mmCIF file of C-alpha atoms in Angstrom:
data_model
loop_
_atom_site.group_PDB
_atom_site.id
_atom_site.type_symbol
_atom_site.label_atom_id
_atom_site.label_comp_id
_atom_site.label_asym_id
_atom_site.label_seq_id
_atom_site.Cartn_x
_atom_site.Cartn_y
_atom_site.Cartn_z
ATOM 1 C CA UNK L 1 -25.210 -3.192 35.638
ATOM 2 C CA UNK L 2 -21.651 -4.412 35.359
ATOM 3 C CA UNK L 3 -22.728 -7.383 33.199
ATOM 4 C CA UNK L 4 -24.812 -5.112 30.958
ATOM 5 C CA UNK L 5 -21.841 -2.769 30.600
ATOM 6 C CA UNK L 6 -19.546 -5.640 29.614
ATOM 7 C CA UNK L 7 -22.108 -6.927 27.082
ATOM 8 C CA UNK L 8 -22.515 -3.467 25.568
ATOM 9 C CA UNK L 9 -18.747 -2.934 25.336
ATOM 10 C CA UNK L 10 -18.334 -6.336 23.678
ATOM 11 C CA UNK L 11 -21.139 -5.535 21.233
ATOM 12 C CA UNK L 12 -19.610 -2.192 20.288
ATOM 13 C CA UNK L 13 -16.183 -3.856 19.914
ATOM 14 C CA UNK L 14 -17.636 -6.410 17.489
ATOM 15 C CA UNK L 15 -19.433 -3.688 15.513
ATOM 16 C CA UNK L 16 -16.275 -1.577 15.415
ATOM 17 C CA UNK L 17 -14.186 -4.516 14.220
ATOM 18 C CA UNK L 18 -16.743 -5.300 11.525
ATOM 19 C CA UNK L 19 -16.797 -1.701 10.308
ATOM 20 C CA UNK L 20 -12.993 -1.676 10.476
ATOM 21 C CA UNK L 21 -12.918 -4.680 8.160
ATOM 22 C CA UNK L 22 -15.565 -3.323 5.817
ATOM 23 C CA UNK L 23 -13.632 -0.088 5.442
ATOM 24 C CA UNK L 24 -10.546 -2.056 4.470
ATOM 25 C CA UNK L 25 -8.553 -0.679 7.389
ATOM 26 C CA UNK L 26 -8.111 -3.967 9.221
ATOM 27 C CA UNK L 27 -5.786 -5.274 6.496
ATOM 28 C CA UNK L 28 -2.726 -3.396 5.319
ATOM 29 C CA UNK L 29 -0.104 -4.343 2.766
ATOM 30 C CA UNK L 30 3.249 -2.620 2.507
ATOM 31 C CA UNK L 31 6.267 -2.858 0.263
ATOM 32 C CA UNK L 32 9.438 -3.306 2.336
ATOM 33 C CA UNK L 33 12.832 -2.269 0.979
ATOM 34 C CA UNK L 34 15.925 -3.335 2.908
ATOM 35 C CA UNK L 35 19.365 -1.760 2.783
ATOM 36 C CA UNK L 36 22.238 -3.780 1.304
ATOM 37 C CA UNK L 37 24.408 -6.096 3.362
ATOM 38 C CA UNK L 38 28.060 -7.023 2.939
ATOM 39 C CA UNK L 39 27.574 -10.483 1.417
ATOM 40 C CA UNK L 40 27.608 -10.524 -2.383
ATOM 41 C CA UNK L 41 24.019 -11.817 -2.584
ATOM 42 C CA UNK L 42 22.801 -8.901 -0.436
ATOM 43 C CA UNK L 43 24.779 -6.061 -2.040
ATOM 44 C CA UNK L 44 21.730 -4.738 -3.889
ATOM 45 C CA UNK L 45 19.285 -4.770 -0.991
ATOM 46 C CA UNK L 46 16.085 -6.736 -0.702
ATOM 47 C CA UNK L 47 12.333 -6.399 -1.253
ATOM 48 C CA UNK L 48 9.464 -8.092 0.589
ATOM 49 C CA UNK L 49 5.731 -7.653 1.177
ATOM 50 C CA UNK L 50 4.385 -7.012 4.658
ATOM 51 C CA UNK L 51 0.856 -8.184 5.540
ATOM 52 C CA UNK L 52 -0.878 -6.816 8.628
ATOM 53 C CA UNK L 53 -4.331 -7.808 9.899
ATOM 54 C CA UNK L 54 -5.154 -5.607 12.882
ATOM 55 C CA UNK L 55 -8.365 -7.442 13.718
ATOM 56 C CA UNK L 56 -6.651 -10.819 13.932
ATOM 57 C CA UNK L 57 -3.390 -9.309 15.176
ATOM 58 C CA UNK L 58 -1.439 -10.928 12.344
ATOM 59 C CA UNK L 59 1.792 -9.455 11.043
ATOM 60 C CA UNK L 60 3.807 -11.437 8.487
ATOM 61 C CA UNK L 61 6.388 -10.808 5.789
ATOM 62 C CA UNK L 62 6.156 -12.595 2.437
ATOM 63 C CA UNK L 63 9.692 -12.969 1.151
ATOM 64 C CA UNK L 64 10.542 -14.187 -2.371
ATOM 65 C CA UNK L 65 14.276 -14.230 -1.596
ATOM 66 C CA UNK L 66 14.636 -17.484 0.337
ATOM 67 C CA UNK L 67 17.389 -19.917 -0.723
ATOM 68 C CA UNK L 68 19.889 -22.284 0.854
ATOM 69 C CA UNK L 69 23.600 -22.763 0.180
ATOM 70 C CA UNK L 70 23.107 -26.371 1.260
ATOM 71 C CA UNK L 71 21.126 -27.152 -1.858
ATOM 72 C CA UNK L 72 22.973 -29.930 -3.754
ATOM 73 C CA UNK L 73 25.431 -28.548 -6.348
ATOM 74 C CA UNK L 74 24.457 -24.963 -5.413
ATOM 75 C CA UNK L 75 27.519 -23.232 -6.959
ATOM 76 C CA UNK L 76 27.325 -25.214 -10.208
ATOM 77 C CA UNK L 77 23.588 -24.579 -10.521
ATOM 78 C CA UNK L 78 24.034 -20.866 -9.768
ATOM 79 C CA UNK L 79 26.733 -20.465 -12.436
ATOM 80 C CA UNK L 80 24.632 -22.400 -14.944
ATOM 81 C CA UNK L 81 21.572 -20.296 -14.145
ATOM 82 C CA UNK L 82 19.487 -23.029 -12.553
ATOM 83 C CA UNK L 83 19.208 -21.586 -9.045
ATOM 84 C CA UNK L 84 15.833 -22.076 -7.364
ATOM 85 C CA UNK L 85 14.510 -19.538 -4.866
ATOM 86 C CA UNK L 86 11.254 -19.806 -2.966
ATOM 87 C CA UNK L 87 8.605 -17.752 -1.238
ATOM 88 C CA UNK L 88 8.909 -17.770 2.539
ATOM 89 C CA UNK L 89 6.613 -16.392 5.224
ATOM 90 C CA UNK L 90 8.151 -14.959 8.395
ATOM 91 C CA UNK L 91 6.607 -13.225 11.425
ATOM 92 C CA UNK L 92 7.405 -9.538 11.091
ATOM 93 C CA UNK L 93 9.168 -9.412 14.471
ATOM 94 C CA UNK L 94 11.715 -12.014 13.283
ATOM 95 C CA UNK L 95 12.222 -10.167 10.006
ATOM 96 C CA UNK L 96 12.667 -6.862 11.832
ATOM 97 C CA UNK L 97 15.110 -8.363 14.340
ATOM 98 C CA UNK L 98 17.290 -9.806 11.563
ATOM 99 C CA UNK L 99 17.811 -6.455 9.858
ATOM 100 C CA UNK L 100 18.142 -4.566 13.136
ATOM 101 C CA UNK L 101 20.888 -7.004 14.179
ATOM 102 C CA UNK L 102 22.598 -6.522 10.816
ATOM 103 C CA UNK L 103 22.361 -2.737 11.134
ATOM 104 C CA UNK L 104 20.498 -2.333 7.833
ATOM 105 C CA UNK L 105 17.595 0.089 7.550
ATOM 106 C CA UNK L 106 14.195 -1.122 6.346
ATOM 107 C CA UNK L 107 11.809 1.251 4.545
ATOM 108 C CA UNK L 108 8.051 0.690 4.490
ATOM 109 C CA UNK L 109 5.715 1.959 1.767
ATOM 110 C CA UNK L 110 2.050 1.408 2.650
ATOM 111 C CA UNK L 111 0.148 0.423 -0.487
ATOM 112 C CA UNK L 112 -3.031 2.275 -1.401
ATOM 113 C CA UNK L 113 -5.227 -0.753 -2.177
ATOM 114 C CA UNK L 114 -8.976 -1.204 -2.000
ATOM 115 C CA UNK L 115 -10.467 -3.891 0.227
ATOM 116 C CA UNK L 116 -11.097 -6.134 -2.792
ATOM 117 C CA UNK L 117 -7.516 -5.687 -3.998
ATOM 118 C CA UNK L 118 -6.173 -6.545 -0.557
ATOM 119 C CA UNK L 119 -8.239 -9.719 -0.488
ATOM 120 C CA UNK L 120 -6.973 -10.677 -3.959
ATOM 121 C CA UNK L 121 -3.378 -10.039 -2.944
ATOM 122 C CA UNK L 122 -3.747 -12.126 0.204
ATOM 123 C CA UNK L 123 -5.293 -14.988 -1.766
ATOM 124 C CA UNK L 124 -2.537 -14.813 -4.383
ATOM 125 C CA UNK L 125 0.227 -14.818 -1.770
ATOM 126 C CA UNK L 126 -1.360 -17.775 -0.007
ATOM 127 C CA UNK L 127 -1.664 -19.596 -3.316
ATOM 128 C CA UNK L 128 1.965 -18.848 -4.169
ATOM 129 C CA UNK L 129 3.009 -20.201 -0.778
ATOM 130 C CA UNK L 130 1.529 -23.622 -1.465
ATOM 131 C CA UNK L 131 4.319 -26.261 -1.562
ATOM 132 C CA UNK L 132 3.783 -26.872 -5.267
ATOM 133 C CA UNK L 133 3.978 -23.136 -6.099
ATOM 134 C CA UNK L 134 6.483 -21.560 -3.727
ATOM 135 C CA UNK L 135 9.677 -22.556 -5.617
ATOM 136 C CA UNK L 136 10.633 -20.589 -8.730
ATOM 137 C CA UNK L 137 13.614 -20.375 -11.088
ATOM 138 C CA UNK L 138 15.569 -17.319 -9.972
ATOM 139 C CA UNK L 139 16.981 -14.820 -12.444
ATOM 140 C CA UNK L 140 18.996 -11.957 -10.999
ATOM 141 C CA UNK L 141 17.827 -9.348 -13.545
ATOM 142 C CA UNK L 142 14.406 -10.497 -14.733
ATOM 143 C CA UNK L 143 12.846 -12.655 -12.021
ATOM 144 C CA UNK L 144 13.999 -11.952 -8.483
ATOM 145 C CA UNK L 145 12.562 -11.031 -5.085
ATOM 146 C CA UNK L 146 11.775 -7.491 -6.234
ATOM 147 C CA UNK L 147 10.165 -8.243 -9.600
ATOM 148 C CA UNK L 148 8.107 -11.057 -8.027
ATOM 149 C CA UNK L 149 6.743 -8.709 -5.362
ATOM 150 C CA UNK L 150 5.945 -6.015 -7.946
ATOM 151 C CA UNK L 151 4.204 -8.432 -10.335
ATOM 152 C CA UNK L 152 2.213 -9.976 -7.500
ATOM 153 C CA UNK L 153 0.915 -6.587 -6.359
ATOM 154 C CA UNK L 154 0.118 -5.421 -9.893
ATOM 155 C CA UNK L 155 -1.822 -8.631 -10.632
ATOM 156 C CA UNK L 156 -4.300 -7.799 -7.853
ATOM 157 C CA UNK L 157 -4.954 -4.169 -8.755
ATOM 158 C CA UNK L 158 -8.223 -3.399 -10.525
ATOM 159 C CA UNK L 159 -6.702 -0.844 -12.829
ATOM 160 C CA UNK L 160 -3.386 0.300 -14.257
ATOM 161 C CA UNK L 161 -0.255 1.203 -12.306
ATOM 162 C CA UNK L 162 1.509 4.158 -13.936
ATOM 163 C CA UNK L 163 5.120 4.698 -12.916
ATOM 164 C CA UNK L 164 7.011 8.000 -13.233
ATOM 165 C CA UNK L 165 9.375 8.780 -16.069
ATOM 166 C CA UNK L 166 12.539 6.741 -16.236
ATOM 167 C CA UNK L 167 15.553 7.942 -14.334
ATOM 168 C CA UNK L 168 17.930 9.655 -16.729
ATOM 169 C CA UNK L 169 21.446 8.743 -17.689
ATOM 170 C CA UNK L 170 20.835 5.809 -20.054
ATOM 171 C CA UNK L 171 20.787 3.206 -17.302
ATOM 172 C CA UNK L 172 22.121 -0.275 -18.018
ATOM 173 C CA UNK L 173 22.192 -3.419 -15.917
ATOM 174 C CA UNK L 174 25.932 -2.958 -15.416
ATOM 175 C CA UNK L 175 25.684 0.721 -14.437
ATOM 176 C CA UNK L 176 23.045 -0.076 -11.800
ATOM 177 C CA UNK L 177 25.150 -2.971 -10.499
ATOM 178 C CA UNK L 178 28.117 -0.579 -10.198
ATOM 179 C CA UNK L 179 26.035 1.812 -8.095
ATOM 180 C CA UNK L 180 25.687 -0.887 -5.445
ATOM 181 C CA UNK L 181 29.213 -2.333 -5.725
ATOM 182 C CA UNK L 182 31.001 1.026 -5.507
ATOM 183 C CA UNK L 183 32.590 0.023 -2.181
ATOM 184 C CA UNK L 184 32.966 -3.677 -3.004
ATOM 185 C CA UNK L 185 35.714 -3.587 -5.608
ATOM 186 C CA UNK L 186 36.443 -7.295 -5.705
ATOM 187 C CA UNK L 187 32.763 -8.199 -5.996
ATOM 188 C CA UNK L 188 32.412 -5.650 -8.785
ATOM 189 C CA UNK L 189 35.363 -7.177 -10.641
ATOM 190 C CA UNK L 190 33.885 -10.664 -10.285
ATOM 191 C CA UNK L 191 30.497 -9.549 -11.595
ATOM 192 C CA UNK L 192 32.064 -7.623 -14.493
ATOM 193 C CA UNK L 193 34.147 -10.686 -15.296
ATOM 194 C CA UNK L 194 30.953 -12.693 -15.876
ATOM 195 C CA UNK L 195 28.682 -10.153 -17.604
ATOM 196 C CA UNK L 196 28.721 -9.754 -21.382
ATOM 197 C CA UNK L 197 27.926 -6.834 -23.661
ATOM 198 C CA UNK L 198 24.128 -7.223 -23.229
ATOM 199 C CA UNK L 199 24.585 -5.838 -19.718
ATOM 200 C CA UNK L 200 25.603 -2.538 -21.348
ATOM 201 C CA UNK L 201 22.423 -2.108 -23.387
ATOM 202 C CA UNK L 202 20.124 0.707 -22.234
ATOM 203 C CA UNK L 203 17.215 -0.747 -20.247
ATOM 204 C CA UNK L 204 13.645 0.393 -19.644
ATOM 205 C CA UNK L 205 12.354 1.704 -16.333
ATOM 206 C CA UNK L 206 10.553 -1.594 -15.780
ATOM 207 C CA UNK L 207 13.818 -3.485 -16.215
ATOM 208 C CA UNK L 208 15.486 -1.057 -13.797
ATOM 209 C CA UNK L 209 13.075 -2.291 -11.117
ATOM 210 C CA UNK L 210 15.144 -5.456 -10.645
ATOM 211 C CA UNK L 211 17.046 -3.349 -8.080
ATOM 212 C CA UNK L 212 15.083 -2.919 -4.824
ATOM 213 C CA UNK L 213 15.857 0.775 -4.361
ATOM 214 C CA UNK L 214 14.896 1.555 -7.940
ATOM 215 C CA UNK L 215 11.589 -0.204 -7.271
ATOM 216 C CA UNK L 216 11.203 1.880 -4.115
ATOM 217 C CA UNK L 217 11.748 5.105 -6.084
ATOM 218 C CA UNK L 218 9.288 4.201 -8.836
ATOM 219 C CA UNK L 219 6.663 3.006 -6.346
ATOM 220 C CA UNK L 220 6.863 6.240 -4.349
ATOM 221 C CA UNK L 221 5.896 8.340 -7.376
ATOM 222 C CA UNK L 222 3.495 5.908 -9.085
ATOM 223 C CA UNK L 223 -0.281 6.178 -9.241
ATOM 224 C CA UNK L 224 -3.170 3.857 -10.064
ATOM 225 C CA UNK L 225 -5.834 4.580 -12.688
ATOM 226 C CA UNK L 226 -9.003 2.748 -11.632
ATOM 227 C CA UNK L 227 -10.479 0.539 -14.321
ATOM 228 C CA UNK L 228 -14.101 1.659 -13.975
ATOM 229 C CA UNK L 229 -13.958 5.275 -12.873
ATOM 230 C CA UNK L 230 -10.607 6.303 -14.403
ATOM 231 C CA UNK L 231 -9.873 8.033 -11.125
ATOM 232 C CA UNK L 232 -6.263 8.443 -10.096
ATOM 233 C CA UNK L 233 -5.007 7.445 -6.687
ATOM 234 C CA UNK L 234 -1.443 7.299 -5.376
ATOM 235 C CA UNK L 235 0.157 3.867 -5.389
ATOM 236 C CA UNK L 236 1.720 4.512 -1.979
ATOM 237 C CA UNK L 237 -0.166 6.053 0.942
ATOM 238 C CA UNK L 238 2.654 6.529 3.403
ATOM 239 C CA UNK L 239 6.396 5.969 3.689
ATOM 240 C CA UNK L 240 8.542 5.602 6.773
ATOM 241 C CA UNK L 241 11.631 3.924 8.151
ATOM 242 C CA UNK L 242 10.627 0.979 10.347
ATOM 243 C CA UNK L 243 14.171 -0.245 11.120
ATOM 244 C CA UNK L 244 16.903 2.309 11.664
ATOM 245 C CA UNK L 245 20.234 1.551 10.005
ATOM 246 C CA UNK L 246 23.487 2.036 11.864
ATOM 247 C CA UNK L 247 25.994 0.361 9.587
ATOM 248 C CA UNK L 248 28.941 2.196 8.086
ATOM 249 C CA UNK L 249 29.727 0.420 4.836
ATOM 250 C CA UNK L 250 33.327 -0.113 3.869
ATOM 251 C CA UNK L 251 35.245 -2.205 1.394
ATOM 252 C CA UNK L 252 35.194 -5.782 2.626
ATOM 253 C CA UNK L 253 37.806 -8.403 1.887
ATOM 254 C CA UNK L 254 41.409 -7.913 0.781
ATOM 255 C CA UNK L 255 42.912 -4.576 1.827
ATOM 256 C CA UNK L 256 44.228 -3.736 -1.665
ATOM 257 C CA UNK L 257 41.960 -2.931 -4.581
ATOM 258 C CA UNK L 258 41.979 -5.153 -7.700
ATOM 259 C CA UNK L 259 43.615 -2.381 -9.739
ATOM 260 C CA UNK L 260 46.515 -2.043 -7.289
ATOM 261 C CA UNK L 261 47.007 -5.818 -7.307
ATOM 262 C CA UNK L 262 46.843 -5.909 -11.115
ATOM 263 C CA UNK L 263 49.438 -3.123 -11.426
ATOM 264 C CA UNK L 264 51.739 -4.914 -8.976
ATOM 265 C CA UNK L 265 51.261 -8.093 -11.009
ATOM 266 C CA UNK L 266 52.170 -6.173 -14.171
ATOM 267 C CA UNK L 267 55.304 -4.819 -12.479
ATOM 268 C CA UNK L 268 56.269 -8.357 -11.413
ATOM 269 C CA UNK L 269 55.875 -9.579 -15.001
ATOM 270 C CA UNK L 270 58.057 -6.737 -16.270
ATOM 271 C CA UNK L 271 60.793 -7.726 -13.784
ATOM 272 C CA UNK L 272 60.535 -11.427 -14.744
ATOM 273 C CA UNK L 273 60.564 -10.532 -18.447
ATOM 274 C CA UNK L 274 63.725 -8.461 -17.972
ATOM 275 C CA UNK L 275 65.447 -11.273 -16.050
ATOM 276 C CA UNK L 276 64.490 -13.779 -18.753
ATOM 277 C CA UNK L 277 65.853 -11.498 -21.468
ATOM 278 C CA UNK L 278 69.078 -10.693 -19.554
ATOM 279 C CA UNK L 279 69.789 -14.319 -18.614
ATOM 280 C CA UNK L 280 68.560 -15.681 -21.977
ATOM 281 C CA UNK L 281 66.479 -18.143 -20.030
ATOM 282 C CA UNK L 282 62.764 -18.930 -19.761
ATOM 283 C CA UNK L 283 61.382 -19.429 -16.266
ATOM 284 C CA UNK L 284 58.920 -22.123 -17.216
ATOM 285 C CA UNK L 285 57.649 -22.464 -13.640
ATOM 286 C CA UNK L 286 56.264 -18.928 -13.932
ATOM 287 C CA UNK L 287 54.662 -19.860 -17.250
ATOM 288 C CA UNK L 288 52.856 -22.756 -15.597
ATOM 289 C CA UNK L 289 51.361 -20.400 -13.007
ATOM 290 C CA UNK L 290 50.556 -17.659 -15.514
ATOM 291 C CA UNK L 291 49.011 -19.657 -18.341
ATOM 292 C CA UNK L 292 47.256 -22.155 -16.077
ATOM 293 C CA UNK L 293 45.541 -19.228 -14.324
ATOM 294 C CA UNK L 294 44.586 -17.694 -17.652
ATOM 295 C CA UNK L 295 43.219 -21.011 -18.901
ATOM 296 C CA UNK L 296 41.215 -21.750 -15.741
ATOM 297 C CA UNK L 297 39.646 -18.276 -15.880
ATOM 298 C CA UNK L 298 38.950 -18.990 -19.545
ATOM 299 C CA UNK L 299 37.150 -22.215 -18.674
ATOM 300 C CA UNK L 300 34.774 -20.254 -16.433
ATOM 301 C CA UNK L 301 33.957 -17.673 -19.099
ATOM 302 C CA UNK L 302 33.624 -20.346 -21.784
ATOM 303 C CA UNK L 303 31.153 -22.233 -19.607
ATOM 304 C CA UNK L 304 29.131 -19.046 -19.038
ATOM 305 C CA UNK L 305 29.117 -18.163 -22.745
ATOM 306 C CA UNK L 306 28.184 -21.578 -24.126
ATOM 307 C CA UNK L 307 26.360 -23.410 -21.346
ATOM 308 C CA UNK L 308 24.889 -20.971 -18.826
ATOM 309 C CA UNK L 309 21.261 -19.916 -19.273
ATOM 310 C CA UNK L 310 21.828 -16.698 -17.337
ATOM 311 C CA UNK L 311 20.974 -13.580 -19.345
ATOM 312 C CA UNK L 312 23.723 -11.111 -20.347
ATOM 313 C CA UNK L 313 26.617 -13.605 -20.147
ATOM 314 C CA UNK L 314 26.614 -15.308 -23.541
ATOM 315 C CA UNK L 315 28.395 -12.606 -25.547
ATOM 316 C CA UNK L 316 31.315 -11.779 -23.301
ATOM 317 C CA UNK L 317 34.251 -10.235 -25.168
ATOM 318 C CA UNK L 318 36.568 -11.380 -22.385
ATOM 319 C CA UNK L 319 36.513 -14.817 -23.980
ATOM 320 C CA UNK L 320 39.065 -13.377 -26.417
ATOM 321 C CA UNK L 321 41.532 -13.030 -23.527
ATOM 322 C CA UNK L 322 40.320 -15.761 -21.191
ATOM 323 C CA UNK L 323 39.682 -19.113 -22.877
ATOM 324 C CA UNK L 324 40.906 -22.694 -22.369
ATOM 325 C CA UNK L 325 43.524 -22.603 -25.173
ATOM 326 C CA UNK L 326 46.509 -21.623 -22.926
ATOM 327 C CA UNK L 327 45.624 -24.402 -20.485
ATOM 328 C CA UNK L 328 45.333 -27.003 -23.256
ATOM 329 C CA UNK L 329 48.584 -25.910 -24.905
ATOM 330 C CA UNK L 330 50.545 -25.580 -21.658
ATOM 331 C CA UNK L 331 52.151 -29.096 -21.690
ATOM 332 C CA UNK L 332 53.508 -28.526 -25.211
ATOM 333 C CA UNK L 333 54.708 -25.057 -24.253
ATOM 334 C CA UNK L 334 56.633 -26.333 -21.231
ATOM 335 C CA UNK L 335 58.140 -29.214 -23.221
ATOM 336 C CA UNK L 336 59.430 -26.830 -25.901
ATOM 337 C CA UNK L 337 60.822 -24.451 -23.281
ATOM 338 C CA UNK L 338 62.662 -27.222 -21.424
ATOM 339 C CA UNK L 339 64.136 -28.529 -24.680
ATOM 340 C CA UNK L 340 65.015 -24.955 -25.853
ATOM 341 C CA UNK L 341 62.924 -25.268 -28.998
ATOM 342 C CA UNK L 342 61.406 -22.189 -30.591
ATOM 343 C CA UNK L 343 57.683 -21.884 -29.966
ATOM 344 C CA UNK L 344 55.617 -19.871 -32.442
ATOM 345 C CA UNK L 345 52.783 -19.807 -29.918
ATOM 346 C CA UNK L 346 54.323 -16.763 -28.230
ATOM 347 C CA UNK L 347 54.644 -14.880 -31.523
ATOM 348 C CA UNK L 348 50.977 -15.540 -32.298
ATOM 349 C CA UNK L 349 50.079 -14.712 -28.693
ATOM 350 C CA UNK L 350 51.904 -11.387 -28.928
ATOM 351 C CA UNK L 351 49.853 -10.357 -31.970
ATOM 352 C CA UNK L 352 46.678 -11.773 -30.472
ATOM 353 C CA UNK L 353 47.055 -9.850 -27.197
ATOM 354 C CA UNK L 354 47.783 -6.641 -29.091
ATOM 355 C CA UNK L 355 44.504 -7.094 -30.978
ATOM 356 C CA UNK L 356 42.661 -7.669 -27.689
ATOM 357 C CA UNK L 357 44.028 -4.446 -26.199
ATOM 358 C CA UNK L 358 42.746 -2.593 -29.270
ATOM 359 C CA UNK L 359 39.350 -4.314 -28.862
ATOM 360 C CA UNK L 360 39.372 -3.324 -25.179
ATOM 361 C CA UNK L 361 38.849 0.309 -26.122
ATOM 362 C CA UNK L 362 36.566 -0.189 -29.137
ATOM 363 C CA UNK L 363 34.076 -2.970 -28.332
ATOM 364 C CA UNK L 364 30.584 -2.148 -27.068
ATOM 365 C CA UNK L 365 31.177 -4.034 -23.834
ATOM 366 C CA UNK L 366 32.325 -2.017 -20.826
ATOM 367 C CA UNK L 367 35.253 -4.105 -19.612
ATOM 368 C CA UNK L 368 36.540 -3.557 -16.087
ATOM 369 C CA UNK L 369 39.744 -1.497 -16.234
ATOM 370 C CA UNK L 370 41.515 -4.008 -13.992
ATOM 371 C CA UNK L 371 41.611 -6.386 -16.966
ATOM 372 C CA UNK L 372 43.945 -4.044 -18.892
ATOM 373 C CA UNK L 373 47.034 -4.529 -16.653
ATOM 374 C CA UNK L 374 46.356 -8.283 -16.690
ATOM 375 C CA UNK L 375 46.332 -8.281 -20.501
ATOM 376 C CA UNK L 376 49.509 -6.179 -20.534
ATOM 377 C CA UNK L 377 51.129 -8.691 -18.160
ATOM 378 C CA UNK L 378 50.455 -11.498 -20.624
ATOM 379 C CA UNK L 379 51.688 -9.274 -23.466
ATOM 380 C CA UNK L 380 54.964 -8.525 -21.636
ATOM 381 C CA UNK L 381 55.473 -12.232 -20.933
ATOM 382 C CA UNK L 382 54.875 -13.169 -24.576
ATOM 383 C CA UNK L 383 57.269 -10.422 -25.726
ATOM 384 C CA UNK L 384 59.986 -11.698 -23.373
ATOM 385 C CA UNK L 385 59.702 -15.186 -24.904
ATOM 386 C CA UNK L 386 60.083 -13.802 -28.426
ATOM 387 C CA UNK L 387 63.116 -11.708 -27.405
ATOM 388 C CA UNK L 388 64.776 -14.640 -25.623
ATOM 389 C CA UNK L 389 64.382 -16.873 -28.678
ATOM 390 C CA UNK L 390 65.814 -14.125 -30.908
ATOM 391 C CA UNK L 391 68.861 -13.762 -28.629
ATOM 392 C CA UNK L 392 69.382 -17.518 -28.677
ATOM 393 C CA UNK L 393 69.421 -17.465 -32.449
#
């Protein structure tokens, strides 16, 4: 009797597993959205796809956000826009442990897919994970871990995914970036320094989905219209928090904000300008530091504008203020200062900087306010040179 009982239980277990699979319940796909971290590459959060097979007891996370800082010439390639990311597959327990250790919450949205759609999605993910397919050219606005996950899911749905109306407020790439850098002032300044006026163009709701939490919002309210029956079904079946967050976010890095530092720098330039005017003397050592810094910053922006293939960086109005000209002219400038010869560069620079400050308030690009005290610092320095030369005459 015991053997018969075991055989019957095994038989019913097999039948149950088969029915479980036929009903599509043995496989489940979920969209995972992870809270931001403190590193600049994790400030906007993260998106991944979770695959669960209850029959086979498989639980993996497909992650399109894998990269390595040890890649040769990583920084140069990132600035130029030639960064390669790849699809990685991680056991869910490892993925969960990483975010639990970091203190970042992870949100799960169970996708409402048919059995056929689940099979297609699994096949597509496996195909994308092949060595020849897993690497892709990363683009932080148009082709990242979130857009890849969304496109992969949509490609397997036998119908049309309809997302809710766009969030109001005329969203732009820059405004969404600022939402996630609100407590990371120095990172925000660095990003604003690189982005051009295209980042201030109003974007569509699909473009807004480059940000993981925007994708999470749109997915939660989306529905699918089946191709054959035109029936509507919710895109997401269930939502829950699968990793509790316990991190209190604060401004990381230097204890003073960029604006405070810029205002202190402006005050220092005013003091140096006064001393130069009072003593009728140019402190050319300060000029080396000032104009070399301006020129080096200009080299970075010039490279982004003319050579980088990143989107939204090739029409940056900051190139008016930051360009290589001061660095190239610096040896001549110092020579003329040491020999007490009048230098018309500072007269031209005075007019030029005044024009930039006017442009600051009128151009279509939203320039970080920290740049204004820096421009005024250069203006004060140029004015002090003109006044010193006039007193010498």
